[in-house]
């Protein structure tokens, strides 16, 4: 690779380096990608050695944000000498708390047009063909489901001429499998495609454009799960010397109150602060943390971040008392606009459902939130109304999104009443304010239930050993 030091472009700026102006310093590094702002996004260009012809090609880097997902780095290489090109993505997010598994039902060829963000650690498989793309064999990339299959066919065909000369029997079997893989693109028989990512950094487009993580898309199912110890080791995030410690690194209420505090002064009255990184612009920021006692409920840990560089704000709630003995389902009927001012705590393990709108927020999607009903619905509306490249490119999906947001806005403004807000939390750590407390609320139903084996498994309770230690 040639040394590009000292080279400048016609504007007198160093190649591949963005000028450090006051505007670029205040703009987020990762900006949302949409048709409206695609020309405004800056790309960095670097000369890179082509491994095919050993001449210099160009690598372009784009830092962008996928709405309702997270930050990614798009990397594109092209060699003008031999035509070699390569595209991949890299996540700019840490490994998530849970793994994620997407199952897509393919019933017609158009179902293969879904866009997919496939992270480095993701496994893509077609169970009916016993076909898998193992983690690491294809680098992280953005493509359609059809594109991933076509890429696999191309890679299988690449060395076939040499195989036919050296290993004719193996080449014949591969040819037969390539035909089977090509035939499923016609979707003559329905089949499923599964994307399993223990890092939690993959994403599959929802065709309905309504809901979060495809909750209203009957051809897409999303399951979040606790990783096994083996998966943690493969991701390089487990330390056997600290086995058993919480992966969230968030102290319990007892630890916050007594751990390392010699005086008898309760830490409940204090706001604790610690340095962190802004998830929006990656600049240094500060997170404030405080214990809050919710009347007629329990103690929670409230965490809030405010970035001085880009203005990004976020808040999150963690339970201060662990997982309850039973799950809890809370149903509230909104009959008056004042009901929208009720406090609501949606924990990270809770789902939220509005049956009249056929809308569901899956567990883990919004994280833990403590707000009013109006506040949490406004937050959902802002996320869905943001620029979404997976929705705005399709006219029918866009109209569905606009129609849904209009209905949601009517609820927020108190114009649409007699709807139900349902919180279902297997961990029992969610809360809706009872305006008649300590008496029963006539518009609210609270049901405690025994968790299923699957729910205990999702919470990691089935792996906890309390005997023979």
CSV table of C-alpha atoms in Angstrom, one decimal, residues 255-451:
chain,number,residue,atom,x,y,z
A,255,UNK,CA,-25.7,-3.2,47.6
A,256,UNK,CA,-26.5,0.5,46.8
A,257,UNK,CA,-27.7,1.0,50.3
A,258,UNK,CA,-25.1,-0.7,52.4
A,259,UNK,CA,-22.2,-1.8,50.2
A,260,UNK,CA,-19.1,0.4,50.9
A,261,UNK,CA,-21.1,2.9,52.9
A,262,UNK,CA,-19.8,3.2,56.4
A,263,UNK,CA,-22.2,5.9,57.6
A,264,UNK,CA,-25.8,5.3,58.5
A,265,UNK,CA,-27.0,7.9,55.9
A,266,UNK,CA,-29.3,6.2,53.4
A,267,UNK,CA,-28.1,6.5,49.8
A,268,UNK,CA,-31.7,6.8,48.7
A,269,UNK,CA,-31.5,10.5,49.0
A,270,UNK,CA,-28.4,10.8,46.9
A,271,UNK,CA,-27.9,10.8,43.1
A,272,UNK,CA,-25.0,8.7,42.0
A,273,UNK,CA,-23.1,9.6,38.8
A,274,UNK,CA,-20.7,7.7,36.7
A,275,UNK,CA,-19.0,8.3,33.3
A,276,UNK,CA,-20.2,6.5,30.2
A,277,UNK,CA,-20.3,7.0,26.4
A,278,UNK,CA,-23.2,8.6,24.6
A,279,UNK,CA,-24.9,5.9,22.5
A,280,UNK,CA,-25.8,8.5,19.9
A,281,UNK,CA,-22.5,10.3,19.2
A,282,UNK,CA,-20.0,8.2,21.3
A,283,UNK,CA,-18.7,11.3,23.1
A,284,UNK,CA,-18.1,11.2,26.9
A,285,UNK,CA,-21.3,11.6,28.9
A,286,UNK,CA,-22.6,11.1,32.4
A,287,UNK,CA,-25.3,8.8,33.7
A,288,UNK,CA,-27.2,9.7,36.9
A,289,UNK,CA,-28.6,6.9,39.0
A,290,UNK,CA,-31.0,7.1,41.9
A,291,UNK,CA,-33.1,4.8,44.0
A,292,UNK,CA,-36.8,5.6,43.9
A,293,UNK,CA,-39.5,4.1,46.1
A,294,UNK,CA,-42.8,3.9,44.1
A,295,UNK,CA,-45.8,4.0,46.5
A,296,UNK,CA,-47.8,0.8,46.7
A,297,UNK,CA,-45.2,-1.0,44.5
A,298,UNK,CA,-41.5,-1.5,45.2
A,299,UNK,CA,-38.1,0.1,44.9
A,300,UNK,CA,-36.5,0.7,41.5
A,301,UNK,CA,-33.2,2.1,40.2
A,302,UNK,CA,-33.8,5.1,37.9
A,303,UNK,CA,-31.0,5.8,35.4
A,304,UNK,CA,-30.8,8.9,33.2
A,305,UNK,CA,-28.3,10.1,30.6
A,306,UNK,CA,-28.0,13.6,29.0
A,307,UNK,CA,-25.3,14.2,26.4
A,308,UNK,CA,-23.9,17.8,26.4
A,309,UNK,CA,-22.5,17.3,22.9
A,310,UNK,CA,-25.5,16.1,20.8
A,311,UNK,CA,-28.3,16.6,23.2
A,312,UNK,CA,-29.3,13.0,23.3
A,313,UNK,CA,-31.4,12.0,26.3
A,314,UNK,CA,-32.4,8.6,27.6
A,315,UNK,CA,-33.7,7.0,30.8
A,316,UNK,CA,-34.0,3.5,31.9
A,317,UNK,CA,-35.5,1.6,34.9
A,318,UNK,CA,-34.1,-1.4,36.7
A,319,UNK,CA,-35.8,-3.3,39.4
A,320,UNK,CA,-34.2,-2.9,42.8
A,321,UNK,CA,-35.7,-6.1,44.2
A,322,UNK,CA,-35.0,-8.8,41.7
A,323,UNK,CA,-37.6,-11.1,40.0
A,324,UNK,CA,-40.9,-11.5,41.7
A,325,UNK,CA,-42.2,-15.0,42.7
A,326,UNK,CA,-45.0,-14.7,40.1
A,327,UNK,CA,-45.6,-12.9,36.8
A,328,UNK,CA,-48.0,-10.0,36.6
A,329,UNK,CA,-50.5,-8.9,34.0
A,330,UNK,CA,-52.0,-5.4,34.3
A,331,UNK,CA,-55.0,-4.3,32.2
A,332,UNK,CA,-56.2,-0.7,32.2
A,333,UNK,CA,-59.2,0.7,30.3
A,334,UNK,CA,-58.7,4.4,29.4
A,335,UNK,CA,-62.0,6.2,29.8
A,336,UNK,CA,-60.9,9.7,30.3
A,337,UNK,CA,-58.0,11.9,29.0
A,338,UNK,CA,-56.7,12.2,32.6
A,339,UNK,CA,-55.9,8.5,32.5
A,340,UNK,CA,-53.0,9.4,30.2
A,341,UNK,CA,-51.3,11.1,33.1
A,342,UNK,CA,-51.1,7.9,35.1
A,343,UNK,CA,-47.5,6.8,36.0
A,344,UNK,CA,-46.4,3.7,34.2
A,345,UNK,CA,-43.3,1.6,34.7
A,346,UNK,CA,-42.6,-0.9,31.9
A,347,UNK,CA,-39.6,-3.1,32.9
A,348,UNK,CA,-37.2,-4.5,30.3
A,349,UNK,CA,-38.9,-7.9,30.6
A,350,UNK,CA,-42.5,-6.6,30.0
A,351,UNK,CA,-44.5,-6.6,26.8
A,352,UNK,CA,-47.1,-3.8,26.2
A,353,UNK,CA,-50.2,-4.4,24.1
A,354,UNK,CA,-53.0,-2.1,22.8
A,355,UNK,CA,-55.5,-4.6,21.3
A,356,UNK,CA,-57.7,-1.9,19.7
A,357,UNK,CA,-54.7,-0.8,17.6
A,358,UNK,CA,-53.3,-4.3,17.1
A,359,UNK,CA,-50.0,-3.0,18.4
A,360,UNK,CA,-47.5,-4.7,20.7
A,361,UNK,CA,-44.2,-3.8,22.1
A,362,UNK,CA,-42.1,-6.9,22.7
A,363,UNK,CA,-40.0,-7.5,25.9
A,364,UNK,CA,-36.6,-5.9,25.7
A,365,UNK,CA,-37.5,-3.5,22.8
A,366,UNK,CA,-37.8,-0.2,24.7
A,367,UNK,CA,-35.8,-1.2,27.7
A,368,UNK,CA,-37.1,-0.2,31.1
A,369,UNK,CA,-39.2,3.0,31.1
A,370,UNK,CA,-40.7,5.0,33.8
A,371,UNK,CA,-43.1,7.7,32.5
A,372,UNK,CA,-46.7,8.6,32.1
A,373,UNK,CA,-48.9,6.7,29.7
A,374,UNK,CA,-48.9,9.7,27.5
A,375,UNK,CA,-45.1,9.9,27.7
A,376,UNK,CA,-44.4,6.3,26.8
A,377,UNK,CA,-46.9,6.4,23.9
A,378,UNK,CA,-45.3,9.6,22.6
A,379,UNK,CA,-41.9,8.0,22.8
A,380,UNK,CA,-43.2,5.1,20.7
A,381,UNK,CA,-44.7,7.5,18.2
A,382,UNK,CA,-41.5,9.4,17.8
A,383,UNK,CA,-39.6,6.1,17.1
A,384,UNK,CA,-42.1,4.9,14.5
A,385,UNK,CA,-42.4,8.4,12.9
A,386,UNK,CA,-38.7,8.7,12.4
A,387,UNK,CA,-37.0,8.1,9.1
A,388,UNK,CA,-37.1,4.3,8.6
A,389,UNK,CA,-35.5,3.0,5.4
A,390,UNK,CA,-37.2,-0.4,5.9
A,391,UNK,CA,-40.6,1.2,5.6
A,392,UNK,CA,-40.5,4.4,3.6
A,393,UNK,CA,-39.4,2.7,0.4
A,394,UNK,CA,-42.7,0.8,0.1
A,395,UNK,CA,-45.7,2.9,-0.6
A,396,UNK,CA,-48.2,0.5,0.9
A,397,UNK,CA,-46.1,0.0,4.1
A,398,UNK,CA,-45.7,3.8,4.4
A,399,UNK,CA,-49.4,4.3,4.2
A,400,UNK,CA,-50.0,1.7,6.9
A,401,UNK,CA,-47.4,3.5,9.1
A,402,UNK,CA,-49.1,6.9,8.6
A,403,UNK,CA,-52.5,5.4,9.4
A,404,UNK,CA,-51.2,3.8,12.5
A,405,UNK,CA,-49.4,6.9,13.7
A,406,UNK,CA,-52.6,8.9,13.2
A,407,UNK,CA,-54.5,6.5,15.4
A,408,UNK,CA,-51.8,6.6,18.0
A,409,UNK,CA,-51.8,10.4,18.0
A,410,UNK,CA,-55.5,10.4,18.6
A,411,UNK,CA,-55.0,8.2,21.7
A,412,UNK,CA,-52.2,10.5,22.9
A,413,UNK,CA,-54.4,13.6,22.5
A,414,UNK,CA,-57.3,11.9,24.4
A,415,UNK,CA,-59.5,11.9,21.3
A,416,UNK,CA,-59.7,8.1,21.2
A,417,UNK,CA,-61.0,6.6,24.4
A,418,UNK,CA,-62.2,3.2,25.6
A,419,UNK,CA,-59.0,1.5,24.7
A,420,UNK,CA,-57.0,-0.9,26.8
A,421,UNK,CA,-53.3,-0.8,27.8
A,422,UNK,CA,-52.1,-4.2,28.8
A,423,UNK,CA,-48.7,-4.8,30.5
A,424,UNK,CA,-47.6,-8.5,30.8
A,425,UNK,CA,-44.4,-8.9,32.8
A,426,UNK,CA,-43.2,-12.4,33.7
A,427,UNK,CA,-40.8,-10.9,36.2
A,428,UNK,CA,-43.5,-9.0,38.0
A,429,UNK,CA,-41.6,-5.7,37.9
A,430,UNK,CA,-44.0,-3.5,36.0
A,431,UNK,CA,-46.5,-1.0,37.4
A,432,UNK,CA,-49.5,1.2,36.5
A,433,UNK,CA,-50.6,3.9,38.9
A,434,UNK,CA,-53.8,3.2,40.8
A,435,UNK,CA,-55.6,6.5,41.2
A,436,UNK,CA,-57.9,5.0,43.9
A,437,UNK,CA,-55.0,3.5,46.0
A,438,UNK,CA,-55.2,1.8,48.5
A,439,UNK,CA,-58.6,0.9,47.2
A,440,UNK,CA,-59.2,-1.0,44.0
A,441,UNK,CA,-59.3,0.8,40.7
A,442,UNK,CA,-62.5,0.0,38.9
A,443,UNK,CA,-60.8,0.5,35.5
A,444,UNK,CA,-57.8,-1.7,36.3
A,445,UNK,CA,-57.4,-5.5,36.5
A,446,UNK,CA,-54.3,-7.0,38.0
A,447,UNK,CA,-53.6,-10.7,37.6
A,448,UNK,CA,-50.7,-12.6,39.2
A,449,UNK,CA,-49.8,-15.9,37.5
A,450,UNK,CA,-47.3,-18.7,37.7
A,451,UNK,CA,-44.7,-18.5,35.0
